[in-house]
Structures are given as C-alpha cells and as structure tokens.
mmCIF file of C-alpha atoms and ligand atoms in Angstrom:
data_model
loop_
_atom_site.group_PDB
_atom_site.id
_atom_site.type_symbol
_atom_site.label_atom_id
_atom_site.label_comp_id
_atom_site.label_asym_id
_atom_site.label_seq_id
_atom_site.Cartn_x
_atom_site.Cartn_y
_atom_site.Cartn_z
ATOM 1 C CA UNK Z 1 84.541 93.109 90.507
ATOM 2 C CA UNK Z 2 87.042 90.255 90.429
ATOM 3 C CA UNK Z 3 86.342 87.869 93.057
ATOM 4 C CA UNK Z 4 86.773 83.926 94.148
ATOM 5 C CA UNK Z 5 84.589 81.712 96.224
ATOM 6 C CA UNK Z 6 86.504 79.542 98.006
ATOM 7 C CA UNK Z 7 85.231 76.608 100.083
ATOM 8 C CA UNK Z 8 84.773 72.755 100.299
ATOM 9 C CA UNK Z 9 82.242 71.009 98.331
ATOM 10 C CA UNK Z 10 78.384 71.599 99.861
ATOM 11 C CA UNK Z 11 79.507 74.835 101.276
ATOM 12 C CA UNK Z 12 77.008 76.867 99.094
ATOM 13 C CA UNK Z 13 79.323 78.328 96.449
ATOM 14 C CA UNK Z 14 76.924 77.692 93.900
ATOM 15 C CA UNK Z 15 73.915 78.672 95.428
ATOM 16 C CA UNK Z 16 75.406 81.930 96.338
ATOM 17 C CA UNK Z 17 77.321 82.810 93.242
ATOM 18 C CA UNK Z 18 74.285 82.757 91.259
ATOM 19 C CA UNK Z 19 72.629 85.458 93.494
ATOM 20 C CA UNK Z 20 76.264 87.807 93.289
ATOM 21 C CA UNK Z 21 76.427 87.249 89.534
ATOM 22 C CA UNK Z 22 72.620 88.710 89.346
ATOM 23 C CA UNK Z 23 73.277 91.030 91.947
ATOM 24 C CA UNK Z 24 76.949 92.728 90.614
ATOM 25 C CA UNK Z 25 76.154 91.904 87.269
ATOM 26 C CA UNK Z 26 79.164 89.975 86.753
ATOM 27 C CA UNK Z 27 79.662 86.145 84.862
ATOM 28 C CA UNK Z 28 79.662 83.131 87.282
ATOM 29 C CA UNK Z 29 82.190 80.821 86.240
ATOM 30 C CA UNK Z 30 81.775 77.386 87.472
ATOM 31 C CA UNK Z 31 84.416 74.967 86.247
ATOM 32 C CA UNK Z 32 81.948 72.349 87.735
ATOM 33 C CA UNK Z 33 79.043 73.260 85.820
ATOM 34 C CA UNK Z 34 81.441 73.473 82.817
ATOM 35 C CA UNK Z 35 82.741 70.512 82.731
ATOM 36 C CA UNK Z 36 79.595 68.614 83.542
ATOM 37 C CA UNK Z 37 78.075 70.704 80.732
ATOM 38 C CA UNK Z 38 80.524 68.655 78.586
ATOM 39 C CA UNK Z 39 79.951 64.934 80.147
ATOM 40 C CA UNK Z 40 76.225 65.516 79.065
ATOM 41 C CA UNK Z 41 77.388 66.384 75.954
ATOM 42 C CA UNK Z 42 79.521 63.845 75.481
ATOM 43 C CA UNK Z 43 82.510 66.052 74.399
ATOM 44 C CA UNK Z 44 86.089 64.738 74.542
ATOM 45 C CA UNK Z 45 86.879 66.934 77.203
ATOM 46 C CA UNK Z 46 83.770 65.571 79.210
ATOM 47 C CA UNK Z 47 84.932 62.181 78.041
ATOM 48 C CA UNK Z 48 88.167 62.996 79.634
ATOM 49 C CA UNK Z 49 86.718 64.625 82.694
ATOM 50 C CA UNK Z 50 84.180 62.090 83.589
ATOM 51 C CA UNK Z 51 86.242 59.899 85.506
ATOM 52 C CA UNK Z 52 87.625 62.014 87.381
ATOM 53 C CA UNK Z 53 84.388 63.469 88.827
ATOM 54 C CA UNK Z 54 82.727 60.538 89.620
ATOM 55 C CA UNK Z 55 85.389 59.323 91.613
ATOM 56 C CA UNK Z 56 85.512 62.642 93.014
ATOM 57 C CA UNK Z 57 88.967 63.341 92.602
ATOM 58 C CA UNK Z 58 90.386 66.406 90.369
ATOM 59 C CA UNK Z 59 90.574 66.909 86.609
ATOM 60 C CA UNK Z 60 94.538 67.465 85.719
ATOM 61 C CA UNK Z 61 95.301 71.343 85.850
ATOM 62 C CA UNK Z 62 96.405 71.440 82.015
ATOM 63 C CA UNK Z 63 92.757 70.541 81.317
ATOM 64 C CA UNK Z 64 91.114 73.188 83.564
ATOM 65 C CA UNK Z 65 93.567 75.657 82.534
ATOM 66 C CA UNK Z 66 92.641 75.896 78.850
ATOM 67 C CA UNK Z 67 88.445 75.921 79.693
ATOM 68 C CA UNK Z 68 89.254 78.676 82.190
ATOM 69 C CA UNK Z 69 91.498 80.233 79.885
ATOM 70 C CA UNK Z 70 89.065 79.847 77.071
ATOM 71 C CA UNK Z 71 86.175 81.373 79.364
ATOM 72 C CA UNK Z 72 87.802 84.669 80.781
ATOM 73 C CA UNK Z 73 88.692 84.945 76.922
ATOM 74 C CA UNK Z 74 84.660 85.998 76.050
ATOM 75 C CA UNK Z 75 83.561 89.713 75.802
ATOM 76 C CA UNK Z 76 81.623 89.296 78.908
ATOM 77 C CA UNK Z 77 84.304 88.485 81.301
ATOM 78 C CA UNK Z 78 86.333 91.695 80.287
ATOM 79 C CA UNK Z 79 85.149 93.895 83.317
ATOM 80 C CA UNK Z 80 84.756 91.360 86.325
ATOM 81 C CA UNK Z 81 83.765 87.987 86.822
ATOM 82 C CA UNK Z 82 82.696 85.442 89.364
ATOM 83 C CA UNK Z 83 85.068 82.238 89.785
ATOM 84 C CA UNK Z 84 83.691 79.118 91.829
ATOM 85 C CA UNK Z 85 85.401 76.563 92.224
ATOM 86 C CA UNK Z 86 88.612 77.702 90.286
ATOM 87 C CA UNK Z 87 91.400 77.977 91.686
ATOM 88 C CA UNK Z 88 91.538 74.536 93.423
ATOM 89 C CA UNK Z 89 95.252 73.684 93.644
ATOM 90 C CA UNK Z 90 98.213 75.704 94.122
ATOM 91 C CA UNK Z 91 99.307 75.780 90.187
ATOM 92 C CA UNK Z 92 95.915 76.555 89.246
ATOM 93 C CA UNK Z 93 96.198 79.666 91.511
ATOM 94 C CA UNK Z 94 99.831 80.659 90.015
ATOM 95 C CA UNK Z 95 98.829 80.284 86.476
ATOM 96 C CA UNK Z 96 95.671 82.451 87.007
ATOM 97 C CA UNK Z 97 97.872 85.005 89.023
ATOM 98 C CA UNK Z 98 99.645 84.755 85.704
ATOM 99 C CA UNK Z 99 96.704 85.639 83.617
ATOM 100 C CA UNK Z 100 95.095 88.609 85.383
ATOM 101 C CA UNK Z 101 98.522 90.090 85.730
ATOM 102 C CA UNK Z 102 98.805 90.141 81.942
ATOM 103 C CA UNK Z 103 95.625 91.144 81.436
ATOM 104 C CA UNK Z 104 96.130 94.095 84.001
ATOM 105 C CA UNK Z 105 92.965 92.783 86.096
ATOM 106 C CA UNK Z 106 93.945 91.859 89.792
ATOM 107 C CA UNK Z 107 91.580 89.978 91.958
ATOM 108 C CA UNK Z 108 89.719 92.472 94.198
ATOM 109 C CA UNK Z 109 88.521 89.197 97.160
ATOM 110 C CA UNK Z 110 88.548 85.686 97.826
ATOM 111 C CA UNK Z 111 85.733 84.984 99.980
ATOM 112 C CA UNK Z 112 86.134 81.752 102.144
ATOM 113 C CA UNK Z 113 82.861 79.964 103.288
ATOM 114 C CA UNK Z 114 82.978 78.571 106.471
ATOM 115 C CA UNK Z 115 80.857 75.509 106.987
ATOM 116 C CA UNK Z 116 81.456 72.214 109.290
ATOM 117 C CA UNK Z 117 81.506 69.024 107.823
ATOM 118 C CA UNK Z 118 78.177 67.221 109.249
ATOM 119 C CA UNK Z 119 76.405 70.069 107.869
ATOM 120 C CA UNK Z 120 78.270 69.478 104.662
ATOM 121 C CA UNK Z 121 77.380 65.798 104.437
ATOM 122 C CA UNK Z 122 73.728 66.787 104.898
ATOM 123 C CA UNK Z 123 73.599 69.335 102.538
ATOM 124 C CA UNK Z 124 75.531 67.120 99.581
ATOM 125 C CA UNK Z 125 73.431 63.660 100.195
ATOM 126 C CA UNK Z 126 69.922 65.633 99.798
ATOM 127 C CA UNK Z 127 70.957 67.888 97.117
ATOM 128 C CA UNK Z 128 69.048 66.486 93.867
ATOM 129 C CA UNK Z 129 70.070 68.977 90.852
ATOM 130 C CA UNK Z 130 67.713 69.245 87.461
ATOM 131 C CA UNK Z 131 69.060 66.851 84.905
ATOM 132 C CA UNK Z 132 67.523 69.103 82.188
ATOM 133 C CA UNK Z 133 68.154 72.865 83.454
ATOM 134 C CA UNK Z 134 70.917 72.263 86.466
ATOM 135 C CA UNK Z 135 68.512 74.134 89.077
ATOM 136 C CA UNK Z 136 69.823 72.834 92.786
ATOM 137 C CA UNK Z 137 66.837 71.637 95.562
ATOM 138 C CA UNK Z 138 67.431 69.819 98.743
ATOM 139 C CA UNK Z 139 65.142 67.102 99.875
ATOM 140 C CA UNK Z 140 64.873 68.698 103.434
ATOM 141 C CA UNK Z 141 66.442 72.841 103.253
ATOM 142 C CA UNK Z 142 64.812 73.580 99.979
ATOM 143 C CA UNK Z 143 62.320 70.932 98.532
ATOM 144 C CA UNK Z 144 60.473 71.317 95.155
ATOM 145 C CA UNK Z 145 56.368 71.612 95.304
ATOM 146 C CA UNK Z 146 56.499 68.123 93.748
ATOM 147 C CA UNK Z 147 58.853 65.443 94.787
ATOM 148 C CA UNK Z 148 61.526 64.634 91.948
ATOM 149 C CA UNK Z 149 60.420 67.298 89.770
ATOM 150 C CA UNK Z 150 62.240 70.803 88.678
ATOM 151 C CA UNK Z 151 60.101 74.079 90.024
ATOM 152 C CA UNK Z 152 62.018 76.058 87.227
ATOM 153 C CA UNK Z 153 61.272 73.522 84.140
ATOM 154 C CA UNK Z 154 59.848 70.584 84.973
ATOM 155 C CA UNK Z 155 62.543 68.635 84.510
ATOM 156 C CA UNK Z 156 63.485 64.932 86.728
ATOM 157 C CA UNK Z 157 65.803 65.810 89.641
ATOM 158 C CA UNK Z 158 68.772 63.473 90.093
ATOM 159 C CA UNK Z 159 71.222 62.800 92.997
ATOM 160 C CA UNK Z 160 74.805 63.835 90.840
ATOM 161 C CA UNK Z 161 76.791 60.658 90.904
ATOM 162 C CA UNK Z 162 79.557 62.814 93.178
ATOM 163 C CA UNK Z 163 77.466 63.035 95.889
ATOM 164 C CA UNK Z 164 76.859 59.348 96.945
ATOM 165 C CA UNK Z 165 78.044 59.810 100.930
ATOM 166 C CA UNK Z 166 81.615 57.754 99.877
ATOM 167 C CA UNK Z 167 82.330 60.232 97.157
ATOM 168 C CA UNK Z 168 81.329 62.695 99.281
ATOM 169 C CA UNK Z 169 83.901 61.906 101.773
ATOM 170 C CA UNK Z 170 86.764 61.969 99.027
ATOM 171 C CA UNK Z 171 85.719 64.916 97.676
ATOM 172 C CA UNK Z 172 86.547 66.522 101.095
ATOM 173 C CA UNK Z 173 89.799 64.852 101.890
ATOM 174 C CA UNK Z 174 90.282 66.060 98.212
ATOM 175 C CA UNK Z 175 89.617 69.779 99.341
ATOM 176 C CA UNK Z 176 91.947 69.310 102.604
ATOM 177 C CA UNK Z 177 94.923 68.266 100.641
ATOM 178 C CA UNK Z 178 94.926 69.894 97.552
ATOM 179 C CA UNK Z 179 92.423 73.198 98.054
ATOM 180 C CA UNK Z 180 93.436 73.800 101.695
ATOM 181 C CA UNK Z 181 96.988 74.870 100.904
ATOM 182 C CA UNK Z 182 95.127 78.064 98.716
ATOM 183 C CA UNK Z 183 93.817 79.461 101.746
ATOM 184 C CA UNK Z 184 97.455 80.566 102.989
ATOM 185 C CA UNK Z 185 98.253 81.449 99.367
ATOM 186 C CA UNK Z 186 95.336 84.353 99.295
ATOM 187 C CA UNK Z 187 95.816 84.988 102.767
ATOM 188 C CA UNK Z 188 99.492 86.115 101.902
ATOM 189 C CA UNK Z 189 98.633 88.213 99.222
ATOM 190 C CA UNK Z 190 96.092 89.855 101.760
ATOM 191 C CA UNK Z 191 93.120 89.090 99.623
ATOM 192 C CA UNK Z 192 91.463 85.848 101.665
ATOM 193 C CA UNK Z 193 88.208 87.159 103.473
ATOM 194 C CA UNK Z 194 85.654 84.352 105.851
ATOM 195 C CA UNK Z 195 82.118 84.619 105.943
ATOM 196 C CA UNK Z 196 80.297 82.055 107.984
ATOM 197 C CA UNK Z 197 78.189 80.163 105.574
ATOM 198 C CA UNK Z 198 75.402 78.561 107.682
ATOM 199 C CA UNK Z 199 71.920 80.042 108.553
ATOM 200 C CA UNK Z 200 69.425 80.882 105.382
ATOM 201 C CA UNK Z 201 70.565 81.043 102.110
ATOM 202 C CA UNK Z 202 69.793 84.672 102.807
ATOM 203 C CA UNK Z 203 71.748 84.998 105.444
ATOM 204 C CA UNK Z 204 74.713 84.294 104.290
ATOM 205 C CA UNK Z 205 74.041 85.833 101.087
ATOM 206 C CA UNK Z 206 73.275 89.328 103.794
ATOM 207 C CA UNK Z 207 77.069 88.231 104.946
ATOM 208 C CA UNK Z 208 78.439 88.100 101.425
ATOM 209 C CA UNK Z 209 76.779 91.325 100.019
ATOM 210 C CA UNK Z 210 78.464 93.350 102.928
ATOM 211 C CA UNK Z 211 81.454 92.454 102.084
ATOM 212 C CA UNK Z 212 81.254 92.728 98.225
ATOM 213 C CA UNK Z 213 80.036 96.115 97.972
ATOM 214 C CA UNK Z 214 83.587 97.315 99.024
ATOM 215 C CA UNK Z 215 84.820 96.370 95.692
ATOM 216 C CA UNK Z 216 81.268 97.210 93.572
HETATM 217 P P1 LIG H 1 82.014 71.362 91.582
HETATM 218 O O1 LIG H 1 80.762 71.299 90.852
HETATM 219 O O2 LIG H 1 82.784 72.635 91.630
HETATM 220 O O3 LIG H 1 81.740 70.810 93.044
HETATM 221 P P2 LIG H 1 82.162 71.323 94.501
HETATM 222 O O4 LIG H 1 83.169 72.391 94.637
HETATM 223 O O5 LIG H 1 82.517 70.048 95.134
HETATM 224 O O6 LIG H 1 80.952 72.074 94.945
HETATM 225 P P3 LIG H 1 79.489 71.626 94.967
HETATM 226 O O7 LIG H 1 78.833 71.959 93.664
HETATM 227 O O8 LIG H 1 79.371 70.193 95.407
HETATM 228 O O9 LIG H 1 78.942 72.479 96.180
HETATM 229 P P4 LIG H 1 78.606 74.020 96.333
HETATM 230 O O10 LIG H 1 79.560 74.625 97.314
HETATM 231 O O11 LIG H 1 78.445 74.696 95.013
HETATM 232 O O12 LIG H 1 77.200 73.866 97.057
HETATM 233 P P5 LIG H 1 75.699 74.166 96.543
HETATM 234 O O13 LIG H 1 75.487 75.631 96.436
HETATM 235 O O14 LIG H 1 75.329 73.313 95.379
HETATM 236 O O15 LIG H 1 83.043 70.254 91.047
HETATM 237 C C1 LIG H 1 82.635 68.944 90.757
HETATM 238 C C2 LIG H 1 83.837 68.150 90.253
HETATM 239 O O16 LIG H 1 84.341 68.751 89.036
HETATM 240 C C3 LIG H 1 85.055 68.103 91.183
HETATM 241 O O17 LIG H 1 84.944 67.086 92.160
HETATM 242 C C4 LIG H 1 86.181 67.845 90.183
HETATM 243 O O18 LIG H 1 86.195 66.508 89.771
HETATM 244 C C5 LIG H 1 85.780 68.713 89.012
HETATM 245 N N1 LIG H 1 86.303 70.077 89.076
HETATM 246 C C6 LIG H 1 85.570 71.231 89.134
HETATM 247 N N2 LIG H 1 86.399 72.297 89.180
HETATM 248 C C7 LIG H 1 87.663 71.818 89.163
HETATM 249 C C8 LIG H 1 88.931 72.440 89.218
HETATM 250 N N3 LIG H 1 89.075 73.783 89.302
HETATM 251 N N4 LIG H 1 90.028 71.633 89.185
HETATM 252 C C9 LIG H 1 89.923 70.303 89.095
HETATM 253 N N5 LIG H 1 88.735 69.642 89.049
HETATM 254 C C10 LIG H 1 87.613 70.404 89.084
HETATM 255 O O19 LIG H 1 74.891 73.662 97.846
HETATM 256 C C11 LIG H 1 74.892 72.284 98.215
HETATM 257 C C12 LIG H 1 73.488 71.906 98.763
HETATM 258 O O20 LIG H 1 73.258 72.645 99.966
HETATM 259 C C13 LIG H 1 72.324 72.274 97.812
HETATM 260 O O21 LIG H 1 71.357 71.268 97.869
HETATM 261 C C14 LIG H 1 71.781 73.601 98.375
HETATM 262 O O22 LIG H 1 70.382 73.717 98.135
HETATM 263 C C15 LIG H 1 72.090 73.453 99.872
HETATM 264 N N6 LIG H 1 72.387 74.723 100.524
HETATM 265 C C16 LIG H 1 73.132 75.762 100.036
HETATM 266 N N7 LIG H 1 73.225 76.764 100.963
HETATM 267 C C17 LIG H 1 72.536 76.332 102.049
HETATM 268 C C18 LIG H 1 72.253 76.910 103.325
HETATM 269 N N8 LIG H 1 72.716 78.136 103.678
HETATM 270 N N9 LIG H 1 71.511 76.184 104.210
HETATM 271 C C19 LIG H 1 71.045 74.945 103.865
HETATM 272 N N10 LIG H 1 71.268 74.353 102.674
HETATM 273 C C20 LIG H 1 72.008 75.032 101.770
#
C-alpha cells in the first residue's frame, strides 16, 4: 500500500500514521520526524533545517528531496510505505510523481484530514512530545500519568519550539499557500480521499481503516 496523509499541521497525521504503519505493516515516513531527528543530532542537514522549522516556514525542496529520496531508497520501503507530511508543495509532488513512476510503484490514496482550525490551535499548544523517545501527549486529550514525564520511557516532555501559538499560526498560513494547492493536484489524478479527523483518536483511525483496506 502506497498512500499519503495529507492535512495541516495538528490534524493528527502523526498520531494516525503510526497506528496504519502497525496496522498494514508498511514504513511511516515522516519528513518531520526526520529532519528533527537531525537538529538533535546536530547534523548539517539539521543545521540547515533548523531555521526553517522554528520559524515554521518550509525547508527548500532540494533538501527534502534527497532525505525522501534517500528513504524510499531502503529495503523496507520496496513494497509500500506511509508518507506524512511529504508532499507539501507542488514540486515536491511532481518530483515524487517522478520517482514512483520510475520505480513502477503508483500511489494507491491520499487521504485528506479534515479538521477546523480552533481545534487545531488546541491540539498544537498542548501537545508536549518526549525529548528522549518522540512519544506525542496532550496536556488535556491525552495526558501522561505524571505531569511532564514520558509514559513510554520516562523521558521530560517538551512543548516543540514550532508550536508556540505565533508559530502555530504561520505554520497554517504556510499550509494554505503552499500545501493547499496539492489538494487539487491529487484530486485531478483521482487519488485525493477526506476523512473527517475529529472525535477519538479511534474514531478517526475506524474512518481511516475503512478506507485503507481497499488498497490492503
Ligand atoms: P511536521 O513534523 O511534519 O509538522 P506538521 O505537518 O506541521 O504536523 P504536526 O506534527 O504538527 O501535526 P500532526 O498532524 O502530525 O499532528 P499530531 O498527530 O502530532 O513538520 C515540522 C516542520 O518540518 C515543518 O514546519 C517544516 O519546517 C519541516 N518540514 C517537514 N516536512 C517538510 C516538507 N515535506 N517540506 C518542507 N518542510 C518540511 O497531533 C497533534 C496533537 O493533537 C497531539 O498532541 C495529539 O495527541 C493530538 N491529537 C491527535 N489526534 C487527536 C484527536 N482525534 N483528538 C484530540 N487530540 C488529538
């Protein structure tokens, strides 16, 4: 299964694509979690990155292109993967077009998650993530046992710097001018499917799973 998850920032992509990669057995590839992988490590892509991401605004194409590029390149991405957050602009979606068609592998869905924008404000300014192990909480939809501390490790939850409320609110005028457009690229190519993405995490995850086993 070759599929996208499309939708502004807060709308749940990652929360869900870890549940679809268990579930299909398929790699989630998260440029985000990617590229923050290499600001921890201080790499000079992270270097280059870091910038970028605090302020909320895009890393160039060239540079996403080669980690994506790189990724879909490992044995475990030969027989479906996962993307989220990838494609997010218009050349990003032609050059990957470009890549599956070479590698004979055509996207099967691009799921869009439909979520309104207080909601998305709420769920990005109480989202603390695990500074050692990435896990995601929310202060009020999904709190850990003990305040500021990782249920999976242990570890200190943080607020990532991207989702102070101002950076929030660039990071979706972001998505409207430069992600938007990809919603009428998929939907021309007949690929572009909603699901509304509010209600339980297991809820929407119900919505999702009906639609994915088509293409299992
Ligand atoms: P990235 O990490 O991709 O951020 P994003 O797309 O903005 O998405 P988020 O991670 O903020 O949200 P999400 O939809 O995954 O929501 P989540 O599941 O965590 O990118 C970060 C930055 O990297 C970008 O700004 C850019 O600089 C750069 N970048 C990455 N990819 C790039 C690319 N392709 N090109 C250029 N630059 C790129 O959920 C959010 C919160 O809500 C959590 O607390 C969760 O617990 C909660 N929640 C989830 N579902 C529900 C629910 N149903 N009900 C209640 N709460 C819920």
């Amino acid at each position: 299964m070759r599929v996208i998850l499309l939708g502004p920032p807060g709308a749940g992509k990652g929360t869900q694509a870890g549940r679809i990669a268990q579930a299909f057995d398929i790699p989630h590839i998260s440029t985000g979690d990617i590229l923050r992988a290499n600001v921890r490590e201080g790499t000079p892509l992270g270097q280059q990155a870091k910038g970028f991401m605090d302020a909320g605004e895009l890393v160039p194409d060239d540079v996403i292109l080669g980690m994506v590029g790189d990724r879909l390149a490992e044995p475990d991405a030969k027989d479906g993967f996962l993307f989220d957050g990838f494609p997010r602009t218009v050349p990003q979606a032609e050059a990957l077009e470009q890549l599956l068609i070479e590698r004979e592998q055509p996207l099967d869905a691009v799921l869009r998650m439909l979520v309104d924008t207080k909601e998305i404000v709420q769920r990005l300014t109480g989202r603390r993530t695990c500074s050692n192990c990435g896990a995601v909480k929310h202060m009020v939809y999904d709190p850990p046992a003990v305040d500021g501390v990782c249920d999976r490790c242990g570890g200190q939850l943080v607020q990532r710097p991207d989702d102070a409320e101002d950076v929030v609110l660039n990071r979706l005028e972001v998505y409207r001018r430069s992600t938007e457009p990809l919603e009428e690229f998929y939907w021309g190519r007949g690929l572009l499917r909603d699901v509304e993405a509010v209600g339980t995490v297991d809820d929407v995850a119900a919505r999702m799973d009906a639609i994915l086993r088509d293409f299992a």
